[in-house]
Amino acid sequence: MDPIHHVSMVTFVVALIAVMNPIGNAALYIGMSSDRTKHEQHRISLVASIAVAIILLLALWIGMPILNVFGINLNSFEAAGGLIVTLIGLRMIRGGSLTHGHDTKAVQEADKHKHSIAVVPLAIPIIAGPGSISTIIANAKNFPTLHERIELSFVMVGIGVFIGFVLFFAPFIGRCLGEGGMRIVTRVMGLLLTAIALQMLSSGLLGMFPGLGVAS
């Protein structure tokens, strides 16, 4: 991979991890699993990790074909995805809900059915939600070759493992950072995410309206 694609890969991975906000969502996970045994918590982190990796891989490999089926232009989807991710980033900066606007009712429902939190709502939509899926589909155009897609697939699996690692050690991380520390991390990630999302938004708009890039 040449240096330009290497930078694109790093930027893409940073944006994806930022939008997934593993540290911030670890606090939510702690609250959702605090009444579980250690064995149950470990199982939840494992299942959630696998589910996240599968969701990311599906978005990478079949996300664009699904858009084509519905006749959705990539530029318009990139602009819409950039807008969604920007709103998520701004909410993180403001210190909003750690669910990032995801269905709070789903979280409450999961609390009633303790066996079902690993995949829904933890893996999706809380961790790998619309923002993550939009980020993957919008950036997949930068990795068009089969070799790059395969390499990116390993990255998706690695991110899933990383999420599982964070969830596995979430109680320890929570004790180390404290509530204030986790909120600081969330805000910093939100700032970084907003900057990257605005680049996505501007790129999509320039693709839709090329005249916008012409200097007056």
Short mmCIF file of C-alpha atoms in Angstrom, two decimals, residues 32-193:
data_model
loop_
_atom_site.label_atom_id
_atom_site.label_comp_id
_atom_site.label_asym_id
_atom_site.label_seq_id
_atom_site.Cartn_x
_atom_site.Cartn_y
_atom_site.Cartn_z
CA MET A 32 -25.98 -2.77 31.79
CA SER A 33 -23.95 -5.72 33.09
CA SER A 34 -23.25 -4.70 36.69
CA ASP A 35 -25.69 -7.30 38.05
CA ARG A 36 -24.11 -10.16 36.05
CA THR A 37 -21.57 -12.69 37.22
CA LYS A 38 -17.98 -12.43 35.96
CA HIS A 39 -18.59 -15.40 33.68
CA GLU A 40 -21.68 -13.74 32.15
CA GLN A 41 -19.83 -10.45 31.67
CA HIS A 42 -16.99 -12.20 29.90
CA ARG A 43 -19.43 -14.04 27.65
CA ILE A 44 -21.22 -10.79 26.80
CA SER A 45 -17.94 -9.10 25.85
CA LEU A 46 -16.99 -12.08 23.63
CA VAL A 47 -20.35 -12.26 21.83
CA ALA A 48 -20.49 -8.47 21.40
CA SER A 49 -16.96 -8.49 19.94
CA ILE A 50 -17.86 -11.15 17.38
CA ALA A 51 -21.13 -9.39 16.50
CA VAL A 52 -19.36 -6.04 15.98
CA ALA A 53 -16.77 -7.63 13.68
CA ILE A 54 -19.51 -9.31 11.60
CA ILE A 55 -21.49 -6.06 11.31
CA LEU A 56 -18.41 -4.14 10.16
CA LEU A 57 -17.50 -6.82 7.62
CA LEU A 58 -21.04 -6.86 6.20
CA ALA A 59 -20.97 -3.08 5.84
CA LEU A 60 -17.61 -3.29 4.04
CA TRP A 61 -18.50 -6.04 1.58
CA ILE A 62 -22.21 -5.59 0.85
CA GLY A 63 -22.89 -2.02 1.94
CA MET A 64 -22.23 -0.49 -1.49
CA PRO A 65 -24.15 -3.16 -3.44
CA ILE A 66 -27.17 -2.48 -1.22
CA LEU A 67 -26.90 1.23 -2.05
CA ASN A 68 -26.79 0.33 -5.75
CA VAL A 69 -29.94 -1.77 -5.41
CA PHE A 70 -31.78 1.26 -4.04
CA GLY A 71 -30.18 3.61 -6.56
CA ILE A 72 -28.44 5.72 -3.91
CA ASN A 73 -25.49 7.77 -5.16
CA LEU A 74 -22.25 7.32 -3.19
CA ASN A 75 -21.68 11.08 -2.95
CA SER A 76 -25.10 11.66 -1.43
CA PHE A 77 -24.59 8.78 0.99
CA GLU A 78 -21.16 10.14 1.95
CA ALA A 79 -22.68 13.56 2.61
CA ALA A 80 -25.52 12.04 4.65
CA GLY A 81 -23.08 9.83 6.54
CA GLY A 82 -20.86 12.84 7.25
CA LEU A 83 -23.85 14.73 8.62
CA ILE A 84 -24.88 11.81 10.85
CA VAL A 85 -21.34 11.36 12.18
CA THR A 86 -21.01 15.13 12.72
CA LEU A 87 -24.13 15.14 14.88
CA ILE A 88 -22.77 12.18 16.86
CA GLY A 89 -19.46 13.99 17.37
CA LEU A 90 -21.19 17.18 18.51
CA ARG A 91 -23.30 15.19 20.97
CA MET A 92 -20.15 13.59 22.36
CA ILE A 93 -18.51 17.02 22.75
CA ARG A 94 -21.55 18.34 24.60
CA GLY A 95 -21.38 15.35 26.92
CA GLY A 96 -24.69 13.92 25.79
CA SER A 97 -25.97 10.42 26.33
CA LEU A 98 -23.37 7.69 25.89
CA THR A 99 -25.83 5.95 23.64
CA HIS A 100 -25.20 8.73 21.09
CA GLY A 101 -28.87 9.13 20.39
CA HIS A 102 -29.50 5.43 19.87
CA ASP A 103 -32.78 3.99 20.98
CA THR A 104 -32.78 4.40 24.76
CA LYS A 105 -35.98 2.38 24.85
CA ALA A 106 -34.04 -0.55 23.39
CA VAL A 107 -31.55 -0.30 26.24
CA GLN A 108 -34.36 -0.26 28.79
CA GLU A 109 -36.00 -3.23 27.09
CA ALA A 110 -32.71 -5.11 27.15
CA ASP A 111 -32.52 -4.57 30.90
CA LYS A 112 -35.79 -6.50 31.19
CA HIS A 113 -34.41 -9.37 29.10
CA LYS A 114 -30.94 -9.83 30.53
CA HIS A 115 -29.94 -12.57 28.12
CA SER A 116 -30.11 -10.42 25.00
CA ILE A 117 -27.86 -7.42 25.54
CA ALA A 118 -24.68 -8.70 23.81
CA VAL A 119 -25.92 -8.34 20.21
CA VAL A 120 -28.89 -6.00 20.68
CA PRO A 121 -28.56 -3.28 21.80
CA LEU A 122 -24.86 -3.47 22.77
CA ALA A 123 -23.24 -4.51 19.46
CA ILE A 124 -25.92 -2.83 17.36
CA PRO A 125 -26.96 -0.03 17.49
CA ILE A 126 -24.90 1.21 20.46
CA ILE A 127 -21.36 0.27 19.30
CA ALA A 128 -21.71 -0.52 15.58
CA GLY A 129 -24.59 1.79 14.76
CA PRO A 130 -25.57 3.98 11.78
CA GLY A 131 -22.53 6.22 12.24
CA SER A 132 -20.08 3.30 12.02
CA ILE A 133 -21.85 1.74 9.04
CA SER A 134 -22.00 5.09 7.23
CA THR A 135 -18.30 5.69 7.89
CA ILE A 136 -17.36 2.30 6.41
CA ILE A 137 -19.50 2.57 3.27
CA ALA A 138 -18.49 6.17 2.60
CA ASN A 139 -14.76 5.37 2.91
CA ALA A 140 -14.82 2.00 1.13
CA LYS A 141 -14.34 3.79 -2.20
CA ASN A 142 -10.77 4.61 -1.12
CA PHE A 143 -9.95 0.88 -1.05
CA PRO A 144 -11.26 -0.48 -4.37
CA THR A 145 -8.93 -3.44 -4.99
CA LEU A 146 -9.53 -6.94 -3.66
CA HIS A 147 -6.19 -6.91 -1.85
CA GLU A 148 -7.08 -3.66 -0.05
CA ARG A 149 -10.52 -4.97 0.89
CA ILE A 150 -9.03 -8.14 2.32
CA GLU A 151 -6.51 -6.10 4.28
CA LEU A 152 -9.31 -3.87 5.51
CA SER A 153 -11.27 -6.98 6.54
CA PHE A 154 -8.46 -7.93 8.90
CA VAL A 155 -8.63 -4.41 10.28
CA MET A 156 -12.38 -4.83 10.89
CA VAL A 157 -11.73 -8.08 12.76
CA GLY A 158 -8.98 -6.34 14.74
CA ILE A 159 -11.37 -3.57 15.72
CA GLY A 160 -13.86 -6.20 16.87
CA VAL A 161 -11.13 -7.79 19.02
CA PHE A 162 -10.22 -4.36 20.40
CA ILE A 163 -13.88 -3.70 21.32
CA GLY A 164 -14.03 -7.07 23.08
CA PHE A 165 -10.81 -6.25 24.94
CA VAL A 166 -12.23 -2.90 26.11
CA LEU A 167 -15.49 -4.49 27.25
CA PHE A 168 -13.66 -7.34 28.97
CA PHE A 169 -11.62 -4.88 31.03
CA ALA A 170 -14.38 -2.23 31.24
CA PRO A 171 -14.78 -2.49 35.04
CA PHE A 172 -11.03 -2.00 35.52
CA ILE A 173 -10.92 0.88 32.98
CA GLY A 174 -13.89 2.51 34.70
CA ARG A 175 -12.17 2.35 38.09
CA CYS A 176 -8.93 3.80 36.66
CA LEU A 177 -10.46 6.69 34.70
CA GLY A 178 -13.44 7.42 36.90
CA GLU A 179 -16.60 9.02 35.57
CA GLY A 180 -14.84 12.34 34.91
CA GLY A 181 -11.99 10.69 33.01
CA MET A 182 -14.35 8.72 30.78
CA ARG A 183 -16.28 11.89 29.96
CA ILE A 184 -13.05 13.69 29.04
CA VAL A 185 -12.06 10.85 26.70
CA THR A 186 -15.53 10.94 25.13
CA ARG A 187 -15.28 14.69 24.48
CA VAL A 188 -11.81 14.43 22.94
CA MET A 189 -12.98 11.59 20.69
CA GLY A 190 -16.02 13.69 19.79
CA LEU A 191 -13.84 16.62 18.70
CA LEU A 192 -11.66 14.37 16.57
CA LEU A 193 -14.70 12.65 15.11
#
